[in-house]
Short mmCIF file of C-alpha atoms in Angstrom, two decimals:
data_model
loop_
_atom_site.label_atom_id
_atom_site.label_comp_id
_atom_site.label_asym_id
_atom_site.label_seq_id
_atom_site.Cartn_x
_atom_site.Cartn_y
_atom_site.Cartn_z
CA MET A 20 5.27 140.13 76.11
CA GLU A 21 4.82 141.19 72.53
CA PHE A 22 7.54 138.76 71.58
CA LEU A 23 5.66 135.91 73.26
CA VAL A 24 2.44 136.78 71.48
CA ASN A 25 4.18 136.97 68.12
CA SER A 26 6.01 133.69 68.62
CA THR A 27 2.77 131.97 69.68
CA TRP A 28 1.05 133.25 66.53
CA LEU A 29 3.97 132.05 64.45
CA MET A 30 3.92 128.55 65.97
CA ALA A 31 0.16 128.32 65.61
CA SER A 32 0.24 129.42 61.97
CA GLU A 33 2.94 126.85 61.22
CA GLU A 34 0.86 124.09 62.82
CA VAL A 35 -2.19 125.15 60.84
CA ALA A 36 -0.19 125.26 57.64
CA GLU A 37 1.23 121.78 58.31
CA ALA A 38 -2.20 120.40 59.11
CA GLY A 39 -3.61 122.05 56.00
CA ALA A 40 -0.87 120.63 53.81
CA GLU A 41 -1.38 117.18 55.32
CA ALA A 42 -5.12 117.39 54.82
CA ALA A 43 -4.73 118.80 51.33
CA HIS A 44 -2.83 115.74 50.21
CA GLY A 45 -5.49 113.27 51.35
CA LEU A 46 -5.22 109.65 50.28
CA SER A 47 -3.26 108.60 47.24
CA PHE A 48 -5.10 106.96 44.34
CA ALA A 49 -3.97 103.50 45.46
CA GLY A 50 -4.77 104.34 49.06
CA LEU A 51 -8.30 105.39 48.20
CA MET A 52 -8.80 102.28 46.07
CA PHE A 53 -7.53 100.18 48.97
CA TYR A 54 -10.04 101.70 51.39
CA ILE A 55 -12.82 101.41 48.79
CA ALA A 56 -11.87 97.74 48.41
CA VAL A 57 -12.03 97.29 52.20
CA THR A 58 -15.42 98.99 52.25
CA LEU A 59 -16.70 96.83 49.42
CA LEU A 60 -15.32 93.73 51.10
CA VAL A 61 -17.30 94.55 54.25
CA VAL A 62 -20.44 95.36 52.24
CA VAL A 63 -20.24 92.25 50.07
CA GLY A 64 -19.34 90.07 53.07
CA PHE A 65 -22.30 91.36 55.04
CA LEU A 66 -24.65 90.94 52.09
CA ALA A 67 -23.31 87.48 51.29
CA VAL A 68 -23.84 86.32 54.87
CA ALA A 69 -27.28 87.91 54.93
CA LYS A 70 -28.20 86.32 51.61
CA THR A 71 -27.77 82.82 53.02
CA GLY A 72 -30.65 83.47 55.41
CA LEU A 73 -33.10 84.58 52.74
CA ASN A 74 -36.30 82.60 52.34
CA THR A 75 -39.95 83.31 51.78
CA ARG A 76 -40.97 82.47 55.32
CA PHE A 77 -39.14 84.03 58.24
CA PHE A 78 -35.63 85.48 58.38
CA LYS A 79 -33.93 83.82 61.34
CA LYS A 80 -30.36 84.91 60.73
CA PRO A 81 -29.45 88.16 62.56
CA THR A 82 -27.59 89.56 59.53
CA THR A 83 -30.60 88.84 57.30
CA GLN A 84 -32.88 90.47 59.83
CA LEU A 85 -30.52 93.46 59.90
CA LEU A 86 -30.60 93.67 56.11
CA GLU A 87 -34.38 93.43 56.17
CA GLN A 88 -34.51 96.26 58.70
CA LEU A 89 -32.27 98.31 56.45
CA TYR A 90 -34.54 97.53 53.50
CA VAL A 91 -37.63 98.54 55.49
CA PHE A 92 -35.90 101.75 56.56
CA ILE A 93 -34.85 102.65 53.01
CA GLU A 94 -38.28 101.69 51.66
CA GLY A 95 -39.88 103.97 54.25
CA LEU A 96 -37.53 106.75 53.22
CA CYS A 97 -38.43 106.27 49.55
CA VAL A 98 -42.17 105.91 49.99
CA ASN A 99 -42.58 108.65 52.59
CA ILE A 100 -40.44 111.23 50.85
CA ILE A 101 -40.71 110.40 47.15
CA GLY A 102 -44.10 108.69 47.11
CA PRO A 103 -45.33 105.25 46.06
CA HIS A 104 -43.33 105.46 42.83
CA GLY A 105 -40.20 105.91 44.96
CA ARG A 106 -39.83 102.16 45.45
CA LYS A 107 -37.92 101.90 42.22
CA TYR A 108 -35.11 103.98 43.76
CA ILE A 109 -34.56 101.53 46.61
CA PRO A 110 -31.57 99.78 44.97
CA MET A 111 -29.78 103.09 44.36
CA LEU A 112 -30.48 104.35 47.87
CA LEU A 113 -29.47 101.02 49.41
CA THR A 114 -26.20 101.06 47.50
CA LEU A 115 -25.49 104.66 48.48
CA TRP A 116 -26.37 103.97 52.12
CA LEU A 117 -24.20 100.86 52.29
CA MET A 118 -21.24 102.54 50.59
CA ILE A 119 -21.37 105.71 52.69
CA PHE A 120 -22.22 104.14 56.02
CA THR A 121 -19.64 101.38 55.64
CA GLY A 122 -17.14 103.92 54.38
CA ASN A 123 -17.82 105.96 57.51
CA LEU A 124 -17.34 102.88 59.71
CA VAL A 125 -14.07 102.02 57.95
CA ALA A 126 -12.92 105.59 58.44
CA LEU A 127 -13.95 105.42 62.08
CA ILE A 128 -12.11 102.18 62.84
CA LEU A 129 -9.06 102.47 60.59
CA HIS A 130 -8.68 106.25 61.10
CA ALA A 131 -8.69 106.62 57.33
CA GLY A 132 -11.35 105.69 54.90
CA PRO A 133 -13.08 106.57 51.68
CA THR A 134 -15.55 109.04 53.17
CA ALA A 135 -12.69 110.91 54.82
CA ASP A 136 -11.51 111.74 51.30
CA LEU A 137 -13.19 114.59 49.46
CA SER A 138 -12.68 112.99 46.03
CA PHE A 139 -14.74 109.96 47.07
CA ASN A 140 -17.47 112.12 48.56
CA LEU A 141 -17.59 114.28 45.46
CA ALA A 142 -18.00 111.11 43.39
CA MET A 143 -20.95 110.06 45.57
CA ALA A 144 -22.47 113.53 45.23
CA LEU A 145 -21.96 113.57 41.46
CA ILE A 146 -23.63 110.17 41.21
CA ALA A 147 -26.54 111.31 43.37
CA VAL A 148 -27.08 114.64 41.59
CA GLY A 149 -26.46 113.10 38.16
CA TYR A 150 -28.97 110.36 38.91
CA VAL A 151 -31.49 112.97 40.05
CA GLN A 152 -31.05 114.87 36.76
CA TYR A 153 -31.37 111.64 34.80
CA GLU A 154 -34.56 110.67 36.60
CA GLY A 155 -35.90 114.20 36.24
CA MET A 156 -35.38 114.02 32.48
CA ARG A 157 -36.96 110.56 32.37
CA ALA A 158 -39.97 111.75 34.33
CA ASN A 159 -40.54 115.14 32.67
CA GLY A 160 -38.66 114.93 29.41
CA VAL A 161 -35.50 116.91 28.72
CA LEU A 162 -37.30 120.16 27.97
CA GLY A 163 -39.77 119.69 30.81
CA HIS A 164 -36.94 119.03 33.25
CA PHE A 165 -34.93 122.08 32.22
CA SER A 166 -38.04 124.24 32.14
CA HIS A 167 -38.22 123.58 35.91
CA PHE A 168 -35.07 125.65 36.21
CA ALA A 169 -36.70 128.63 34.51
CA GLY A 170 -39.12 129.25 37.36
CA PRO A 171 -42.75 130.28 36.94
CA ARG A 172 -44.13 131.52 33.64
CA LEU A 173 -44.04 135.32 33.59
CA PRO A 174 -45.28 138.05 31.28
CA ILE A 175 -42.93 138.40 28.31
CA ALA A 176 -41.34 141.67 29.46
CA MET A 177 -40.47 140.29 32.90
CA ALA A 178 -39.56 136.88 31.52
CA LEU A 179 -36.83 138.36 29.34
CA ILE A 180 -35.04 139.67 32.40
CA ILE A 181 -36.02 137.44 35.28
CA THR A 182 -36.27 133.97 33.69
CA PRO A 183 -32.59 133.83 32.58
CA MET A 184 -31.55 134.97 36.04
CA ILE A 185 -33.65 132.30 37.72
CA PHE A 186 -32.33 129.73 35.27
CA ILE A 187 -28.71 130.62 36.06
CA ILE A 188 -29.40 130.64 39.79
CA GLU A 189 -31.08 127.25 39.56
CA ILE A 190 -28.18 125.79 37.60
CA ILE A 191 -25.74 127.15 40.18
CA SER A 192 -27.98 125.76 42.91
CA GLU A 193 -28.00 122.31 41.29
CA THR A 194 -24.23 122.42 40.96
CA MET A 195 -23.85 123.49 44.55
CA LYS A 196 -25.76 120.41 45.65
CA ASN A 197 -22.65 118.44 44.72
CA VAL A 198 -20.51 120.75 46.81
CA SER A 199 -22.84 120.71 49.80
CA LEU A 200 -23.30 116.94 49.76
CA SER A 201 -19.61 116.19 49.42
CA LEU A 202 -18.24 118.85 51.73
CA ARG A 203 -20.75 118.06 54.48
CA LEU A 204 -19.75 114.40 54.53
CA TYR A 205 -16.05 115.18 54.19
CA GLY A 206 -16.16 117.86 56.85
CA ASN A 207 -17.90 115.66 59.37
CA ILE A 208 -15.81 112.54 58.88
CA HIS A 209 -12.45 114.19 58.31
CA GLY A 210 -13.22 116.81 60.92
CA GLY A 211 -13.95 114.05 63.41
CA HIS A 212 -10.48 112.59 62.84
CA GLU A 213 -8.88 116.00 63.20
CA ALA A 214 -10.78 116.57 66.42
CA VAL A 215 -9.58 113.22 67.80
CA VAL A 216 -5.97 113.99 66.84
CA ALA A 217 -6.17 117.47 68.35
CA MET A 218 -7.76 116.23 71.58
CA ASN A 219 -5.30 113.36 71.90
CA LYS A 220 -2.58 115.96 72.20
CA LEU A 221 -4.30 117.20 75.35
CA GLY A 222 -3.47 113.90 77.02
CA GLY A 223 0.21 114.48 76.45
CA GLY A 224 0.54 111.24 74.53
CA TRP A 225 -0.49 109.20 77.57
CA VAL A 226 -4.25 109.57 77.72
CA PRO A 227 -6.17 109.19 74.43
CA VAL A 228 -8.66 111.90 75.25
CA GLY A 229 -9.83 112.17 71.67
CA ASP A 230 -10.83 108.52 71.54
CA PHE A 231 -13.60 109.30 73.99
CA LEU A 232 -15.27 110.93 71.00
CA PHE A 233 -15.88 107.45 69.58
CA PRO A 234 -19.62 107.33 70.46
CA ILE A 235 -20.21 110.76 68.91
CA LYS A 236 -18.27 109.73 65.82
CA LEU A 237 -20.31 106.56 65.59
CA LEU A 238 -23.44 108.64 65.74
CA THR A 239 -21.96 110.90 63.07
CA CYS A 240 -21.43 107.88 60.81
CA VAL A 241 -25.13 107.04 60.98
CA VAL A 242 -26.35 110.61 60.79
CA GLN A 243 -24.18 111.57 57.82
CA ALA A 244 -25.23 108.50 55.83
CA LEU A 245 -28.84 109.28 56.74
CA ILE A 246 -28.52 112.93 55.73
CA PHE A 247 -26.94 112.04 52.42
CA CYS A 248 -29.67 109.52 51.56
CA LEU A 249 -32.41 111.77 52.90
CA LEU A 250 -31.28 114.68 50.74
CA PHE A 251 -30.93 112.37 47.75
CA ALA A 252 -34.52 111.20 48.28
CA VAL A 253 -35.70 114.81 48.65
CA TYR A 254 -33.94 115.82 45.41
CA LEU A 255 -35.54 112.83 43.67
CA SER A 256 -38.97 113.70 45.01
CA LEU A 257 -38.63 117.27 43.74
CA VAL A 258 -37.94 116.20 40.17
CA THR A 259 -40.14 113.13 39.96
CA HIS A 260 -43.23 114.19 41.90
CA HIS A 261 -46.44 113.13 40.17
CA HIS A 262 -49.42 115.41 39.88
CA ASP A 263 -51.76 112.50 40.57
CA GLU A 264 -50.24 111.82 43.97
CA GLY A 265 -52.06 114.62 45.68
CA HIS A 266 -49.43 117.33 45.41
CA ASP A 267 -51.11 120.66 45.34
CA HIS A 268 -49.66 123.06 42.84
CA GLY A 269 -52.28 125.58 43.66
CA ASN A 270 -51.49 128.83 41.94
CA ASP A 271 -48.96 127.64 39.42
CA GLU A 272 -51.76 127.32 36.85
CA GLY A 273 -50.15 124.37 35.21
CA HIS A 274 -46.74 125.95 35.08
CA ALA A 275 -43.77 123.82 35.79
CA ALA A 276 -42.70 124.07 39.41
CA PRO A 277 -39.15 125.14 40.07
CA ALA A 278 -36.72 122.36 40.81
CA HIS A 279 -36.73 123.36 44.47
CA MET B 281 -45.01 101.39 41.34
CA SER B 282 -45.60 97.85 42.42
CA GLN B 283 -43.12 95.93 44.52
CA SER B 284 -42.63 93.42 41.74
CA GLU B 285 -41.15 96.17 39.54
CA VAL B 286 -38.53 96.84 42.19
CA ASN B 287 -38.02 93.11 42.39
CA LYS B 288 -36.82 92.96 38.83
CA ALA B 289 -33.15 92.10 38.49
CA PRO B 290 -31.22 94.39 36.15
CA SER B 291 -31.09 93.22 32.55
CA ALA B 292 -27.93 91.65 31.19
CA GLY B 293 -27.50 94.53 28.74
CA SER B 294 -27.63 97.17 31.45
CA ILE B 295 -25.19 95.21 33.61
CA VAL B 296 -22.68 94.77 30.80
CA GLY B 297 -23.10 98.40 29.72
CA MET B 298 -22.66 99.70 33.25
CA ILE B 299 -19.62 97.47 33.87
CA ILE B 300 -18.01 98.71 30.66
CA ILE B 301 -18.72 102.34 31.54
CA GLY B 302 -17.57 101.76 35.11
CA ALA B 303 -14.37 100.00 34.04
CA ALA B 304 -13.67 102.77 31.55
CA ALA B 305 -14.21 105.34 34.31
CA VAL B 306 -11.85 103.47 36.66
CA VAL B 307 -9.17 103.17 33.99
CA GLY B 308 -9.74 106.78 32.91
CA GLY B 309 -9.50 107.95 36.51
CA ALA B 310 -6.29 106.01 37.00
CA ILE B 311 -4.81 107.49 33.84
CA ILE B 312 -5.87 111.01 34.83
CA ASP B 313 -4.30 110.51 38.24
CA GLN B 314 -1.15 108.98 36.73
CA GLN B 315 -0.73 111.63 34.06
CA LYS B 316 -1.73 114.43 36.44
CA MET B 317 -3.98 115.92 33.76
CA PHE B 318 -5.67 118.37 36.12
CA HIS B 319 -2.52 119.04 38.08
CA GLY B 320 -2.83 122.82 37.86
CA MET B 321 -6.41 122.95 39.06
CA GLU B 322 -5.77 120.35 41.78
CA ASP B 323 -2.73 122.24 43.01
CA SER B 324 -4.64 125.46 43.31
CA LEU B 325 -7.41 123.62 45.15
CA HIS B 326 -4.81 122.01 47.46
CA HIS B 327 -3.46 125.46 48.24
CA MET B 328 -6.97 126.45 49.28
CA GLY B 329 -7.12 123.38 51.56
CA ILE B 330 -9.41 121.40 49.27
CA PRO B 331 -7.87 117.97 48.69
CA LEU B 332 -9.69 117.16 45.50
CA GLU B 333 -8.27 114.90 42.82
CA ILE B 334 -10.34 114.47 39.67
CA GLY B 335 -8.82 111.10 38.80
CA LYS B 336 -9.87 109.59 42.11
CA THR B 337 -13.36 111.00 41.74
CA ILE B 338 -13.82 109.56 38.25
CA ALA B 339 -12.43 106.19 39.31
CA THR B 340 -14.74 106.16 42.33
CA ILE B 341 -17.71 106.85 40.06
CA GLY B 342 -16.62 103.90 37.94
CA VAL B 343 -16.35 101.62 40.96
CA PHE B 344 -19.76 102.72 42.15
CA LEU B 345 -21.39 102.09 38.77
CA ILE B 346 -19.96 98.59 38.64
CA MET B 347 -20.82 97.81 42.25
CA PHE B 348 -24.33 99.23 41.91
CA LYS B 349 -25.25 96.71 39.24
CA ILE B 350 -23.39 93.82 40.88
CA LEU B 351 -24.95 94.45 44.29
CA HIS B 352 -28.35 94.81 42.66
CA LEU B 353 -27.99 91.60 40.67
CA PHE B 354 -26.48 89.34 43.32
CA PHE B 355 -27.87 90.71 46.58
CA PHE B 356 -30.70 93.20 46.26
CA ALA B 357 -32.75 91.29 43.66
CA PRO B 358 -32.77 88.09 45.81
CA LEU B 359 -33.60 90.19 48.87
CA PHE B 360 -36.51 91.91 47.10
CA GLU B 361 -37.63 88.55 45.73
CA ALA B 362 -37.60 86.99 49.20
CA ILE B 363 -39.40 89.92 50.81
CA ASN B 364 -41.94 90.17 48.00
CA GLY B 365 -42.41 86.39 48.05
CA ARG B 366 -43.05 86.51 51.75
CA THR B 367 -45.39 89.46 51.32
CA SER B 368 -47.32 87.73 48.55
CA GLU B 369 -47.44 84.53 50.62
CA LEU B 370 -48.83 86.51 53.52
CA GLU B 371 -51.28 88.20 51.19
CA ASN B 372 -52.32 84.80 49.85
CA THR B 373 -52.73 83.47 53.38
CA PHE B 374 -54.77 86.49 54.34
CA GLY B 375 -56.73 86.17 51.08
CA GLU B 376 -57.47 82.53 51.80
CA ALA B 377 -58.45 83.38 55.36
CA GLU B 378 -60.67 86.14 54.04
CA SER B 379 -62.32 83.85 51.49
CA LEU B 380 -62.79 81.19 54.19
CA ARG B 381 -64.30 83.82 56.42
CA ASN B 382 -66.63 84.87 53.61
CA GLU B 383 -67.50 81.23 53.01
CA MET B 384 -68.19 80.75 56.71
CA THR B 385 -70.28 83.90 56.76
CA GLN B 386 -72.21 82.62 53.75
CA LEU B 387 -72.69 79.22 55.40
CA LYS B 388 -73.78 80.89 58.61
CA ALA B 389 -76.24 83.04 56.69
CA ASP B 390 -77.51 79.93 54.88
CA TYR B 391 -77.90 78.05 58.15
CA GLU B 392 -79.61 80.99 59.77
CA LYS B 393 -81.96 81.26 56.77
CA ARG B 394 -82.59 77.54 56.91
CA ILE B 395 -83.27 77.72 60.65
CA SER B 396 -85.63 80.65 60.18
CA ASP B 397 -87.34 78.83 57.30
CA THR B 398 -87.69 75.72 59.46
CA GLU B 399 -89.03 77.80 62.31
CA ALA B 400 -91.52 79.50 60.00
CA SER B 401 -92.55 76.16 58.52
CA ALA B 402 -92.94 74.64 61.99
CA ARG B 403 -94.91 77.66 63.09
CA GLU B 404 -97.16 77.32 60.04
CA GLN B 405 -97.62 73.62 60.70
CA ILE B 406 -98.40 74.27 64.35
CA GLN B 407 -100.89 76.96 63.37
CA ALA B 408 -102.46 74.61 60.83
CA GLN B 409 -102.65 71.84 63.44
CA ILE B 410 -104.14 74.23 65.96
CA LYS B 411 -106.68 75.37 63.38
CA GLU B 412 -107.45 71.79 62.48
CA ALA B 413 -107.81 70.91 66.15
CA GLN B 414 -110.07 73.90 66.70
CA ASP B 415 -112.20 72.87 63.70
CA LEU B 416 -112.30 69.36 65.00
CA LYS B 417 -113.23 70.65 68.43
CA LYS B 418 -116.02 72.73 66.91
CA ASP B 419 -117.26 69.72 64.94
CA LEU B 420 -117.08 67.51 67.99
CA MET B 421 -118.84 70.08 70.11
CA ALA B 422 -121.57 70.51 67.49
CA ASP B 423 -121.91 66.75 67.14
CA ALA B 424 -122.04 66.32 70.89
CA GLN B 425 -124.56 69.09 71.21
CA ARG B 426 -126.65 67.58 68.45
CA LYS B 427 -126.48 64.14 70.07
CA ALA B 428 -127.24 65.59 73.49
CA GLU B 429 -130.22 67.34 71.98
CA GLU B 430 -131.35 64.08 70.40
CA TYR B 431 -130.89 62.21 73.68
CA LYS B 432 -132.72 64.97 75.48
CA GLN B 433 -135.62 64.85 73.04
CA GLN B 434 -135.65 61.09 73.23
CA ALA B 435 -135.58 61.24 77.03
CA ILE B 436 -138.40 63.77 77.06
CA ALA B 437 -140.42 61.55 74.73
CA GLU B 438 -139.73 58.50 76.91
CA ILE B 439 -140.58 60.48 80.00
CA ASP B 440 -143.81 61.59 78.39
CA ALA B 441 -144.62 58.04 77.37
CA GLU B 442 -143.77 56.73 80.85
CA LYS B 443 -145.75 59.54 82.37
CA ARG B 444 -148.72 58.76 80.18
CA LYS B 445 -148.38 55.05 80.92
CA ALA B 446 -148.10 55.77 84.63
CA LEU B 447 -151.14 57.99 84.46
CA VAL B 448 -153.09 55.24 82.69
CA ASP B 449 -151.87 52.69 85.22
CA LEU B 450 -152.64 55.08 88.00
CA ARG B 451 -156.12 55.69 86.61
CA ILE B 452 -156.71 51.98 86.30
CA HIS B 453 -155.41 51.41 89.78
CA VAL B 454 -157.51 54.26 91.17
CA THR B 455 -160.50 52.96 89.30
CA ASN B 456 -159.91 49.49 90.71
CA LEU B 457 -159.46 50.87 94.17
CA SER B 458 -162.58 52.93 93.80
CA LEU B 459 -164.55 49.96 92.58
CA GLN B 460 -163.21 47.78 95.39
CA ALA B 461 -164.06 50.48 97.87
CA THR B 462 -167.51 50.97 96.39
CA GLU B 463 -168.01 47.21 96.27
CA LYS B 464 -167.19 46.92 99.85
CA ILE B 465 -169.38 49.82 100.70
CA LEU B 466 -172.26 48.70 98.59
CA SER B 467 -171.56 44.99 99.08
CA GLU B 468 -172.48 44.31 95.60
CA ASN B 469 -170.73 43.84 92.39
CA VAL B 470 -170.46 47.08 90.55
CA ASP B 471 -167.94 45.86 88.08
CA ASN B 472 -169.92 46.49 85.06
CA ASP B 473 -169.39 48.60 82.06
CA ARG B 474 -171.78 51.30 83.08
CA ASN B 475 -170.12 51.83 86.46
CA ARG B 476 -166.68 51.99 84.90
CA LYS B 477 -167.94 54.59 82.51
CA LEU B 478 -169.29 56.63 85.39
CA ILE B 479 -166.01 56.46 87.26
CA ASP B 480 -164.11 57.45 84.18
CA GLU B 481 -166.35 60.40 83.69
CA PHE B 482 -165.83 61.34 87.27
CA LEU B 483 -162.16 61.03 87.06
CA SER B 484 -162.14 63.08 83.92
CA THR B 485 -163.78 65.88 85.77
CA VAL B 486 -161.29 65.73 88.66
CA GLU B 487 -158.14 64.95 86.54
CA VAL B 488 -155.63 67.69 86.51
CA LYS B 489 -154.71 68.88 83.10
CA ASN B 490 -151.02 68.38 82.42
#
């Protein structure tokens, strides 16, 4: 009995190690570029078809109507979360949405895709967080932006101890945004593939049980793109909020609010 | 932030700059991946189950930067332009409708004012006519009354004259009758001046004062 338990553990650990090694390799550079090219081809193709239906009257073409709906959705996201000044971020959010959502779809259909690769997702996260920092510095100035990380203004004795700690924590927090954004997307998309592969084994190679997860994975594609863009908009709103837009800073007495 | 600011296509300088930076990032990423510059760190991450490759990440950033500007220039700017054009056209249409509505409201107010002015004027004219008619009626009534009074006075005078004439005639007739009767009774002619005087005196004593 003990032998059976030990051998089962051994087999399981080998499988996990193999899966880990396989996952750890991910796509090659050329492979990732290929899937990015496929994603871009789909995005550009969709946009090119949609562009032919543009006019100043009424969009009759379904793809143009779909693009308009996407624009309205992203505009709503920007205006509702960031504020009226958030409209200027629509191009960036549209690009991010199209890249991530289409990347998710490519990964869903081809069983491998850019968003199933952590390097791609980290690039998206670095772009998002870097853009947020850039906009924060543009909105508040370099010193003003970094003073957000120092927390509230404190008496000198407390500030000497607490402000550096808050500053370090905030910097770590900002850095971790990259990790959270990229790992969340990677985990969901890559995890979905792993779940399909694992469940397909239940069918003994005859019944593709895992493929029944397709609707959930499709939902995941939408939700993950939405979460990424939503968080990006929230990060932007935190660093670019305007005092004249009705935000109440109440007891901060004119002190810079923390970044989040 | 107005919609027209979003509508702006990226400037040529920013596009060229971003494409250069993006291309440099792609090439740099490829070189990093080729040369395995972060091999040690990547290996240790791989051992932890984190399949991260810095070269791929940098190259992806480069691709994104290039695509961001290209998509913005060729697809998003026309989309924003079309949507903003449609919005402004709708706003213009609504603006025109609003101005037309205001014009109609103004016209309606003018017409209503004109109607009320006309009604007031007509009312004034009617009142003036009524007053004039009433004055005329008063004048006519006064004139009629005056004329009636004149006729009445004239009639009374005529009546008096006729009455006096009748009384004279009657007296003469009575005198004649009396004389004829006396003549017959006395069988003599009493038609002399003295007798007439006597009769007159008699009649004067019996005449009723009127």
